[in-house]
């Protein structure tokens, strides 16, 4: 049974790309390292860790081997160390163009090379010693200011982004990291980019691009003038401050962005906790009290619903549903049944959740009828990034088709209508499925797709044919899977 609360800090995984666009790879055989891979897969994932007792030295741990990168005095490099020793200590030297230089801390030499000719013996920095950081986490998350303990969100009235929210509630708290010319941009939910002067702009111009720096597991964003983003003033407006080195004020955590949903019952009212602890379908508009954070348990695949009042939905006496639980338990878990454009929920007593005549939700039904079906709408993904087992979904160059195995990603726009979603790609064209199941992105008319939230952080997408979208062997996105599992599940 899950015990974590609704907020989890993401473990930062990344790839390192050299000047010839090849990824640093840790091999199983002989624990050798090379820079030969063209894409970011399991062997190319690294985690940065602080070295105990050192304020500046860091460690590079291979995600799939669990071992540490090390450089000997003679320049030989390997990824064999199970425990970090002095040879595993590196200094990260961010460069003006956003790339990193890795310097052996005990030996003072620089790490670089091509293919299987990697070494840490260079005494000067050349293009071979420059590495681009490519984040491997899903780029849509919540951003938490370490010093203020407040979440960053879009403030439409002030036309800015500010770190002033106690909870990452609603669509305005979604931040999308966009990879742009070896740097990262912070994109608000309305698709605008954050400039270092605090303005929001529609294009990723130079002052809206940042170099990532890591300090004690936290993130800092350095602009093109060498200054760092920080919350400024009483309002916590996000802009570059005066510091040329990151202090606590300039550090951020990335937190996993769970789906936030609203639900509409058969009476066409929103499910809400506005009028007390009872969960009832009695509201005509969707605001904070009608928004619920949905988490799916990795083992049981059942879900919990967390309310803006700080309580989980829980089954109480006589089948009632109240938002009063402070911890996850058996009674807070609900099984979801996907029924086309609608969803049904089964409580821990084996009964379906239904709407009573007064709108109150209660788990007393043995069968699913009109009163047991709800329309579920995802509200905190107005812009969408999808990643499958082989990589991100991205427009295929020179084509209207979509790739599913790319290291870079495209951002798609999402709209909702009566239990279904419409997806727009670059240029405003809609996703549509052809006669052979190939998904294209240049449709003039919107096609309805059904989203089924099947696992933690992963959904299945069902086309009008009834088939599920998957990444085929050719790397093309196709609607030809019969079951919502494996390659037909997408991180979102």
Short mmCIF file of C-alpha atoms in Angstrom, two decimals:
data_model
loop_
_atom_site.label_atom_id
_atom_site.label_comp_id
_atom_site.label_asym_id
_atom_site.label_seq_id
_atom_site.Cartn_x
_atom_site.Cartn_y
_atom_site.Cartn_z
CA UNK A 1 0.00 0.00 0.00
CA UNK A 2 1.46 3.40 -0.90
CA UNK A 3 2.50 5.63 1.96
CA UNK A 4 3.93 8.60 0.12
CA UNK A 5 2.08 11.89 0.24
CA UNK A 6 0.95 13.71 -2.87
CA UNK A 7 4.33 15.42 -3.40
CA UNK A 8 7.44 13.51 -4.52
CA UNK A 9 10.72 15.12 -5.59
CA UNK A 10 11.89 13.73 -8.91
CA UNK A 11 15.21 11.92 -9.13
CA UNK A 12 17.13 13.85 -11.79
CA UNK A 13 18.38 11.54 -14.53
CA UNK A 14 20.12 12.83 -17.64
CA UNK A 15 22.27 11.97 -20.61
CA UNK A 16 25.55 13.61 -21.60
CA UNK A 17 25.97 14.37 -25.31
CA UNK A 18 29.38 15.12 -26.84
CA UNK A 19 30.28 17.43 -29.73
CA UNK A 20 29.47 14.72 -32.30
CA UNK A 21 25.94 14.22 -30.86
CA UNK A 22 26.78 10.88 -29.25
CA UNK A 23 25.70 9.92 -25.73
CA UNK A 24 28.01 8.85 -22.91
CA UNK A 25 27.32 5.14 -22.40
CA UNK A 26 28.17 2.74 -19.57
CA UNK A 27 28.57 -0.82 -20.88
CA UNK A 28 27.97 -4.00 -18.90
CA UNK A 29 30.99 -5.75 -20.43
CA UNK A 30 34.14 -4.69 -18.62
CA UNK A 31 32.36 -1.64 -17.18
CA UNK A 32 33.76 0.37 -20.08
CA UNK A 33 32.45 3.75 -21.18
CA UNK A 34 32.11 5.13 -24.69
CA UNK A 35 30.33 7.87 -26.59
CA UNK A 36 28.84 5.95 -29.50
CA UNK A 37 25.06 5.88 -28.87
CA UNK A 38 22.79 7.97 -31.07
CA UNK A 39 19.86 8.07 -28.64
CA UNK A 40 19.07 8.25 -24.95
CA UNK A 41 18.21 4.78 -23.61
CA UNK A 42 18.84 2.84 -20.43
CA UNK A 43 22.64 2.59 -20.74
CA UNK A 44 22.94 6.33 -21.34
CA UNK A 45 21.22 7.44 -18.12
CA UNK A 46 23.27 9.09 -15.35
CA UNK A 47 22.51 10.53 -11.92
CA UNK A 48 24.49 13.35 -10.31
CA UNK A 49 25.28 12.93 -6.60
CA UNK A 50 27.18 15.18 -4.17
CA UNK A 51 30.42 13.75 -2.85
CA UNK A 52 30.18 13.45 0.95
CA UNK A 53 32.27 16.06 2.73
CA UNK A 54 32.99 18.10 -0.41
CA UNK A 55 31.08 21.26 -1.23
CA UNK A 56 31.99 21.31 -4.93
CA UNK A 57 32.92 17.77 -6.04
CA UNK A 58 30.20 15.55 -7.51
CA UNK A 59 29.76 11.92 -8.57
CA UNK A 60 28.35 10.49 -11.80
CA UNK A 61 26.47 7.25 -11.19
CA UNK A 62 25.25 5.03 -14.02
CA UNK A 63 21.53 4.44 -13.55
CA UNK A 64 21.53 0.94 -14.97
CA UNK A 65 24.82 -0.32 -13.48
CA UNK A 66 24.58 1.48 -10.15
CA UNK A 67 28.33 2.13 -10.39
CA UNK A 68 30.37 5.32 -10.49
CA UNK A 69 32.39 6.97 -13.23
CA UNK A 70 36.07 7.16 -12.29
CA UNK A 71 39.19 8.67 -13.87
CA UNK A 72 42.69 7.37 -13.07
CA UNK A 73 45.78 9.56 -12.91
CA UNK A 74 46.85 8.27 -16.33
CA UNK A 75 43.51 9.36 -17.86
CA UNK A 76 41.85 5.93 -18.11
CA UNK A 77 38.12 6.06 -17.39
CA UNK A 78 35.67 3.33 -16.39
CA UNK A 79 32.36 2.84 -14.62
CA UNK A 80 33.37 0.02 -12.30
CA UNK A 81 33.44 1.52 -8.80
CA UNK A 82 30.66 0.17 -6.57
CA UNK A 83 31.56 2.70 -3.87
CA UNK A 84 32.82 6.20 -4.69
CA UNK A 85 36.51 6.79 -4.11
CA UNK A 86 38.76 9.81 -4.74
CA UNK A 87 39.05 8.99 -8.48
CA UNK A 88 35.26 9.34 -8.79
CA UNK A 89 35.29 13.01 -7.82
CA UNK A 90 34.56 15.48 -10.65
CA UNK A 91 34.06 19.21 -10.88
CA UNK A 92 31.37 20.50 -13.24
CA UNK A 93 32.42 23.64 -15.16
CA UNK A 94 29.35 25.13 -16.94
CA UNK A 95 30.29 26.97 -20.14
CA UNK A 96 28.70 30.12 -21.59
CA UNK A 97 26.92 28.14 -24.33
CA UNK A 98 25.17 25.89 -21.76
CA UNK A 99 27.47 22.87 -22.07
CA UNK A 100 29.44 21.28 -19.27
CA UNK A 101 33.12 20.53 -18.85
CA UNK A 102 33.91 17.65 -16.47
CA UNK A 103 37.22 17.96 -14.64
CA UNK A 104 38.78 15.28 -12.47
CA UNK A 105 38.95 16.85 -9.02
CA UNK A 106 42.04 14.96 -7.75
CA UNK A 107 44.01 15.04 -11.02
CA UNK A 108 42.88 18.33 -12.63
CA UNK A 109 42.46 16.84 -16.16
CA UNK A 110 39.41 17.22 -18.43
CA UNK A 111 37.15 14.36 -19.57
CA UNK A 112 36.23 13.94 -23.24
CA UNK A 113 36.79 12.17 -26.54
CA UNK A 114 34.78 10.37 -29.21
CA UNK A 115 33.39 6.88 -29.76
CA UNK A 116 35.45 4.41 -27.64
CA UNK A 117 38.40 6.80 -27.34
CA UNK A 118 37.37 8.51 -24.11
CA UNK A 119 39.91 9.70 -21.57
CA UNK A 120 40.35 12.20 -18.76
CA UNK A 121 43.81 13.45 -19.63
CA UNK A 122 43.29 16.73 -21.52
CA UNK A 123 45.04 19.75 -20.01
CA UNK A 124 42.98 22.25 -22.03
CA UNK A 125 39.34 22.44 -23.10
CA UNK A 126 38.59 21.65 -26.73
CA UNK A 127 35.22 20.77 -28.38
CA UNK A 128 35.87 17.11 -27.45
CA UNK A 129 35.60 18.02 -23.75
CA UNK A 130 32.22 19.77 -24.04
CA UNK A 131 29.08 17.89 -22.95
CA UNK A 132 25.43 18.84 -23.40
CA UNK A 133 23.11 17.89 -20.54
CA UNK A 134 19.93 16.18 -21.76
CA UNK A 135 17.39 15.62 -18.99
CA UNK A 136 15.83 12.16 -19.10
CA UNK A 137 12.94 12.87 -16.75
CA UNK A 138 9.53 13.70 -18.13
CA UNK A 139 9.76 17.46 -18.68
CA UNK A 140 6.39 18.43 -17.17
CA UNK A 141 6.56 18.95 -13.42
CA UNK A 142 6.00 21.29 -10.49
CA UNK A 143 8.77 23.69 -9.50
CA UNK A 144 9.32 24.30 -5.77
CA UNK A 145 11.45 27.15 -4.43
CA UNK A 146 13.79 25.64 -1.83
CA UNK A 147 14.14 28.81 0.24
CA UNK A 148 10.49 29.90 0.26
CA UNK A 149 8.92 26.42 0.19
CA UNK A 150 6.42 27.77 -2.32
CA UNK A 151 5.42 26.43 -5.73
CA UNK A 152 5.88 28.33 -8.97
CA UNK A 153 2.72 29.03 -10.94
CA UNK A 154 1.46 31.29 -13.69
CA UNK A 155 -0.24 34.47 -12.45
CA UNK A 156 -2.41 35.56 -15.42
CA UNK A 157 -3.51 38.80 -13.74
CA UNK A 158 0.06 40.00 -13.15
CA UNK A 159 1.35 38.37 -16.35
CA UNK A 160 4.21 36.67 -14.53
CA UNK A 161 5.31 33.47 -12.88
CA UNK A 162 5.68 33.55 -9.11
CA UNK A 163 6.73 31.20 -6.30
CA UNK A 164 3.94 32.01 -3.87
CA UNK A 165 1.64 28.99 -3.78
CA UNK A 166 1.44 26.59 -0.82
CA UNK A 167 0.26 23.75 -3.05
CA UNK A 168 0.79 22.99 -6.76
CA UNK A 169 -2.94 23.15 -7.39
CA UNK A 170 -4.61 23.61 -10.74
CA UNK A 171 -3.37 24.02 -14.26
CA UNK A 172 -1.34 27.18 -13.53
CA UNK A 173 1.18 25.18 -11.45
CA UNK A 174 2.34 23.09 -14.44
CA UNK A 175 5.83 23.95 -15.73
CA UNK A 176 7.25 22.40 -18.91
CA UNK A 177 11.02 22.27 -19.45
CA UNK A 178 11.77 22.68 -23.14
CA UNK A 179 15.17 21.71 -24.59
CA UNK A 180 16.32 24.50 -26.93
CA UNK A 181 19.79 24.91 -28.46
CA UNK A 182 21.58 23.05 -25.64
CA UNK A 183 19.71 25.05 -22.99
CA UNK A 184 16.38 24.75 -21.22
CA UNK A 185 13.37 27.03 -21.25
CA UNK A 186 10.64 27.27 -18.62
CA UNK A 187 7.27 27.17 -20.30
CA UNK A 188 4.05 28.20 -18.57
CA UNK A 189 0.77 26.35 -19.08
CA UNK A 190 -0.30 28.88 -21.76
CA UNK A 191 2.85 27.94 -23.78
CA UNK A 192 4.71 31.21 -23.11
CA UNK A 193 8.38 31.20 -22.11
CA UNK A 194 9.81 32.85 -18.99
CA UNK A 195 12.44 35.51 -19.70
CA UNK A 196 15.09 36.22 -17.10
CA UNK A 197 13.61 39.71 -16.51
CA UNK A 198 10.33 38.11 -15.44
CA UNK A 199 8.43 38.75 -18.68
CA UNK A 200 6.55 36.01 -20.51
CA UNK A 201 7.20 35.76 -24.26
CA UNK A 202 5.95 33.58 -27.09
CA UNK A 203 9.34 32.69 -28.59
CA UNK A 204 12.35 30.98 -26.90
CA UNK A 205 14.67 33.96 -27.29
CA UNK A 206 18.16 34.09 -25.80
CA UNK A 207 17.07 35.59 -22.46
CA UNK A 208 14.46 32.85 -22.08
CA UNK A 209 17.04 30.04 -22.27
CA UNK A 210 18.94 28.77 -19.22
CA UNK A 211 21.89 26.58 -18.38
CA UNK A 212 21.07 23.93 -15.78
CA UNK A 213 23.26 23.66 -12.70
CA UNK A 214 22.96 21.07 -9.94
CA UNK A 215 23.80 21.71 -6.32
CA UNK A 216 23.19 19.11 -3.60
CA UNK A 217 20.50 17.48 -5.70
CA UNK A 218 18.75 20.78 -6.41
CA UNK A 219 18.40 22.70 -9.68
CA UNK A 220 19.50 26.22 -10.56
CA UNK A 221 18.75 28.09 -13.80
CA UNK A 222 21.50 30.39 -15.10
CA UNK A 223 20.61 32.93 -17.80
CA UNK A 224 22.80 34.08 -20.68
CA UNK A 225 24.24 36.89 -18.52
CA UNK A 226 25.38 34.47 -15.81
CA UNK A 227 22.64 35.34 -13.32
CA UNK A 228 20.24 32.91 -11.69
CA UNK A 229 16.46 32.72 -11.51
CA UNK A 230 15.04 33.33 -8.04
CA UNK A 231 11.75 34.41 -6.45
CA UNK A 232 12.00 38.18 -5.90
CA UNK A 233 10.02 40.48 -3.62
CA UNK A 234 6.94 39.81 -1.49
CA UNK A 235 5.06 38.36 -4.46
CA UNK A 236 7.86 35.87 -5.24
CA UNK A 237 8.06 36.97 -8.89
CA UNK A 238 10.44 34.69 -10.77
CA UNK A 239 13.29 36.57 -12.44
CA UNK A 240 17.09 36.64 -12.53
CA UNK A 241 18.58 38.22 -9.42
CA UNK A 242 22.00 39.73 -8.82
CA UNK A 243 23.85 36.62 -7.69
CA UNK A 244 26.51 35.13 -9.93
CA UNK A 245 26.60 31.98 -7.78
CA UNK A 246 23.56 29.98 -6.71
CA UNK A 247 22.61 30.26 -3.05
CA UNK A 248 19.59 28.69 -1.39
CA UNK A 249 17.38 31.41 -2.87
CA UNK A 250 18.26 30.28 -6.41
CA UNK A 251 17.65 26.55 -5.87
CA UNK A 252 14.57 24.58 -6.91
CA UNK A 253 13.14 21.08 -6.62
CA UNK A 254 11.29 19.42 -9.47
CA UNK A 255 8.28 17.48 -8.21
CA UNK A 256 6.27 14.91 -10.06
CA UNK A 257 3.11 16.37 -11.58
CA UNK A 258 0.31 13.90 -10.89
CA UNK A 259 -2.86 14.20 -12.97
CA UNK A 260 -5.38 16.66 -11.59
CA UNK A 261 -8.92 15.95 -12.68
CA UNK A 262 -12.49 17.18 -12.41
CA UNK A 263 -15.47 14.86 -12.63
CA UNK A 264 -19.00 15.47 -13.86
CA UNK A 265 -21.85 13.20 -12.72
CA UNK A 266 -25.04 12.22 -14.54
CA UNK A 267 -26.79 15.36 -13.22
CA UNK A 268 -24.19 17.43 -15.15
CA UNK A 269 -22.83 18.86 -11.92
CA UNK A 270 -19.18 18.85 -10.87
CA UNK A 271 -18.08 16.58 -8.04
CA UNK A 272 -16.97 18.84 -5.19
CA UNK A 273 -16.02 19.23 -1.53
CA UNK A 274 -17.11 22.87 -1.43
CA UNK A 275 -19.91 22.33 1.08
CA UNK A 276 -18.12 20.14 3.62
CA UNK A 277 -16.47 16.76 4.00
CA UNK A 278 -19.02 14.83 1.92
CA UNK A 279 -18.04 14.36 -1.71
CA UNK A 280 -21.05 15.50 -3.75
CA UNK A 281 -21.95 16.31 -7.35
CA UNK A 282 -23.52 19.71 -6.70
CA UNK A 283 -21.50 22.47 -8.38
CA UNK A 284 -21.90 24.28 -11.71
CA UNK A 285 -18.27 25.39 -12.16
CA UNK A 286 -14.81 23.86 -11.82
CA UNK A 287 -12.60 25.62 -9.29
CA UNK A 288 -10.19 24.42 -6.58
CA UNK A 289 -12.86 22.55 -4.57
CA UNK A 290 -13.85 20.65 -7.71
CA UNK A 291 -10.28 19.65 -8.58
CA UNK A 292 -8.76 16.39 -7.32
CA UNK A 293 -5.22 15.09 -7.52
CA UNK A 294 -5.31 11.51 -8.77
CA UNK A 295 -2.56 9.02 -7.89
CA UNK A 296 -2.37 5.45 -9.14
CA UNK A 297 -0.75 2.78 -6.97
CA UNK A 298 2.06 0.95 -8.76
CA UNK A 299 1.07 -2.47 -7.40
CA UNK A 300 -2.73 -2.58 -7.37
CA UNK A 301 -3.31 0.00 -10.18
CA UNK A 302 -6.06 1.43 -7.98
CA UNK A 303 -6.26 5.17 -7.52
CA UNK A 304 -6.70 7.75 -4.78
CA UNK A 305 -8.28 11.20 -5.02
CA UNK A 306 -6.77 14.01 -2.96
CA UNK A 307 -8.78 17.19 -2.45
CA UNK A 308 -7.75 20.84 -2.18
CA UNK A 309 -8.88 20.73 1.47
CA UNK A 310 -6.05 18.29 2.26
CA UNK A 311 -7.96 15.01 2.55
CA UNK A 312 -8.20 11.82 0.52
CA UNK A 313 -11.53 10.40 -0.54
CA UNK A 314 -12.36 7.52 1.80
CA UNK A 315 -15.15 5.00 2.22
CA UNK A 316 -17.06 5.57 5.47
CA UNK A 317 -20.01 3.94 7.23
CA UNK A 318 -23.01 2.96 5.07
CA UNK A 319 -21.02 3.46 1.87
CA UNK A 320 -20.55 7.23 2.06
CA UNK A 321 -17.58 8.96 0.44
CA UNK A 322 -15.85 11.72 2.41
CA UNK A 323 -12.63 13.70 1.80
CA UNK A 324 -11.31 13.27 5.33
CA UNK A 325 -8.47 10.70 5.23
CA UNK A 326 -5.01 12.06 5.97
CA UNK A 327 -3.19 8.88 4.87
CA UNK A 328 -3.62 6.32 2.12
CA UNK A 329 -5.32 3.10 3.25
CA UNK A 330 -7.50 0.34 1.81
CA UNK A 331 -10.59 2.53 2.09
CA UNK A 332 -9.04 5.38 0.09
CA UNK A 333 -8.35 3.14 -2.93
CA UNK A 334 -10.75 3.01 -5.88
CA UNK A 335 -10.69 0.71 -8.89
CA UNK A 336 -11.31 2.46 -12.20
CA UNK A 337 -13.32 0.91 -15.03
CA UNK A 338 -13.00 2.63 -18.38
CA UNK A 339 -16.29 2.71 -20.26
CA UNK A 340 -15.60 4.64 -23.44
CA UNK A 341 -16.12 8.33 -22.73
CA UNK A 342 -17.08 7.61 -19.12
CA UNK A 343 -15.50 6.00 -16.06
CA UNK A 344 -16.92 4.00 -13.15
CA UNK A 345 -15.32 3.74 -9.70
CA UNK A 346 -15.45 0.69 -7.44
CA UNK A 347 -14.76 1.22 -3.74
CA UNK A 348 -13.02 -1.13 -1.31
CA UNK A 349 -16.37 -2.68 -0.32
CA UNK A 350 -16.74 -4.04 -3.85
CA UNK A 351 -19.59 -1.64 -4.68
CA UNK A 352 -19.69 1.00 -7.38
CA UNK A 353 -19.75 4.69 -6.51
CA UNK A 354 -23.04 6.29 -7.54
CA UNK A 355 -24.75 9.66 -7.25
CA UNK A 356 -27.72 9.88 -4.91
CA UNK A 357 -30.65 12.19 -5.67
CA UNK A 358 -29.15 14.95 -3.53
CA UNK A 359 -25.86 14.64 -5.45
CA UNK A 360 -23.92 12.94 -2.65
CA UNK A 361 -21.57 10.15 -3.71
CA UNK A 362 -21.95 6.76 -2.08
CA UNK A 363 -20.61 3.27 -2.86
CA UNK A 364 -23.74 1.12 -2.75
CA UNK A 365 -24.31 -0.09 -6.34
CA UNK A 366 -23.75 -3.60 -7.63
CA UNK A 367 -24.06 -2.65 -11.30
CA UNK A 368 -23.08 0.27 -13.51
CA UNK A 369 -25.88 2.43 -14.85
CA UNK A 370 -26.26 6.11 -15.65
CA UNK A 371 -25.83 7.22 -12.01
CA UNK A 372 -22.60 5.21 -11.68
CA UNK A 373 -20.86 6.78 -14.68
CA UNK A 374 -18.74 9.93 -14.51
CA UNK A 375 -17.00 12.12 -17.08
CA UNK A 376 -13.36 12.52 -16.01
CA UNK A 377 -11.39 15.46 -17.38
CA UNK A 378 -7.62 15.95 -17.07
CA UNK A 379 -7.06 19.67 -16.40
CA UNK A 380 -3.32 20.08 -15.80
CA UNK A 381 -2.02 19.06 -19.23
CA UNK A 382 -3.13 21.83 -21.60
CA UNK A 383 0.18 21.15 -23.34
CA UNK A 384 1.24 17.53 -23.62
CA UNK A 385 4.55 15.67 -23.91
CA UNK A 386 4.38 11.90 -24.47
CA UNK A 387 7.15 9.37 -23.89
CA UNK A 388 6.98 5.66 -24.66
CA UNK A 389 9.35 2.77 -24.05
CA UNK A 390 11.61 3.81 -26.95
CA UNK A 391 11.59 7.58 -26.54
CA UNK A 392 9.52 10.71 -26.98
CA UNK A 393 6.79 11.40 -29.53
CA UNK A 394 7.99 13.94 -32.07
CA UNK A 395 7.09 15.12 -35.58
CA UNK A 396 8.95 13.15 -38.24
CA UNK A 397 11.14 15.43 -40.33
CA UNK A 398 9.59 16.33 -43.67
CA UNK A 399 6.46 14.28 -42.97
CA UNK A 400 3.02 14.52 -41.38
CA UNK A 401 3.71 11.35 -39.41
CA UNK A 402 4.88 11.02 -35.81
CA UNK A 403 7.98 9.27 -34.44
CA UNK A 404 7.94 7.50 -31.07
CA UNK A 405 11.67 6.88 -30.52
CA UNK A 406 13.19 10.34 -30.37
CA UNK A 407 15.51 11.75 -27.71
CA UNK A 408 13.89 15.16 -28.16
CA UNK A 409 10.20 15.88 -27.81
CA UNK A 410 7.53 18.04 -29.33
CA UNK A 411 4.88 19.80 -27.28
CA UNK A 412 1.29 19.14 -28.32
CA UNK A 413 -1.85 21.07 -27.38
CA UNK A 414 -4.79 19.33 -25.75
CA UNK A 415 -8.50 20.17 -25.76
CA UNK A 416 -11.44 18.29 -24.26
CA UNK A 417 -15.02 17.58 -25.29
CA UNK A 418 -17.53 15.17 -23.71
CA UNK A 419 -15.06 12.63 -22.33
CA UNK A 420 -12.66 12.72 -25.28
CA UNK A 421 -9.51 14.68 -26.16
CA UNK A 422 -8.34 16.38 -29.32
CA UNK A 423 -4.60 16.74 -29.92
CA UNK A 424 -3.03 19.52 -32.02
CA UNK A 425 0.50 19.43 -33.30
CA UNK A 426 2.88 21.88 -34.92
CA UNK A 427 1.14 24.29 -37.27
CA UNK A 428 -2.25 23.72 -35.65
CA UNK A 429 -3.05 20.44 -37.42
CA UNK A 430 -5.01 17.81 -35.50
CA UNK A 431 -3.94 14.23 -34.87
CA UNK A 432 -5.90 11.78 -36.98
CA UNK A 433 -5.73 8.09 -37.82
CA UNK A 434 -5.52 6.83 -41.39
CA UNK A 435 -7.00 3.68 -42.87
CA UNK A 436 -3.94 1.60 -41.93
CA UNK A 437 -3.70 2.89 -38.39
CA UNK A 438 -0.90 5.41 -38.95
CA UNK A 439 -1.34 8.54 -36.87
CA UNK A 440 -0.75 11.83 -38.69
CA UNK A 441 -0.67 15.38 -37.34
CA UNK A 442 -2.06 17.50 -40.15
CA UNK A 443 -5.80 16.91 -39.85
CA UNK A 444 -8.10 19.85 -40.58
CA UNK A 445 -10.83 18.38 -38.36
CA UNK A 446 -10.36 17.16 -34.82
CA UNK A 447 -10.51 13.43 -34.10
CA UNK A 448 -11.58 12.24 -30.67
CA UNK A 449 -9.13 10.16 -28.64
CA UNK A 450 -9.95 8.52 -25.31
CA UNK A 451 -7.44 8.73 -22.46
CA UNK A 452 -7.30 5.85 -19.98
CA UNK A 453 -5.09 6.40 -16.93
CA UNK A 454 -3.81 2.87 -16.41
CA UNK A 455 -0.63 3.14 -14.34
CA UNK A 456 1.20 5.70 -12.25
CA UNK A 457 2.31 8.41 -14.65
CA UNK A 458 1.17 6.45 -17.72
CA UNK A 459 -1.93 6.45 -19.87
CA UNK A 460 -3.32 4.55 -22.82
CA UNK A 461 -4.76 6.45 -25.80
CA UNK A 462 -7.63 4.88 -27.71
CA UNK A 463 -8.46 5.92 -31.27
CA UNK A 464 -11.90 5.98 -32.90
CA UNK A 465 -11.22 2.50 -34.31
CA UNK A 466 -11.11 1.12 -30.76
CA UNK A 467 -7.39 0.35 -31.12
CA UNK A 468 -4.73 1.79 -28.81
CA UNK A 469 -1.82 3.97 -29.90
CA UNK A 470 1.61 2.36 -29.76
CA UNK A 471 5.11 2.82 -31.10
CA UNK A 472 5.71 0.37 -33.94
CA UNK A 473 8.98 -1.33 -34.89
CA UNK A 474 9.56 1.37 -37.51
CA UNK A 475 9.30 4.06 -34.86
CA UNK A 476 6.01 5.37 -36.26
CA UNK A 477 3.02 6.11 -34.04
CA UNK A 478 0.22 3.73 -34.95
CA UNK A 479 -3.27 2.92 -33.67
CA UNK A 480 -3.19 -0.88 -33.90
CA UNK A 481 -2.75 -2.27 -30.36
CA UNK A 482 -5.54 -4.45 -28.96
CA UNK A 483 -4.68 -4.01 -25.28
CA UNK A 484 -3.67 -0.98 -23.14
CA UNK A 485 -0.34 -2.36 -21.90
CA UNK A 486 3.40 -2.34 -22.64
CA UNK A 487 4.20 -0.34 -25.75
CA UNK A 488 0.67 1.09 -25.74
CA UNK A 489 1.29 3.00 -22.49
CA UNK A 490 2.62 6.57 -22.53
CA UNK A 491 4.27 8.67 -19.86
CA UNK A 492 2.57 12.06 -19.88
#
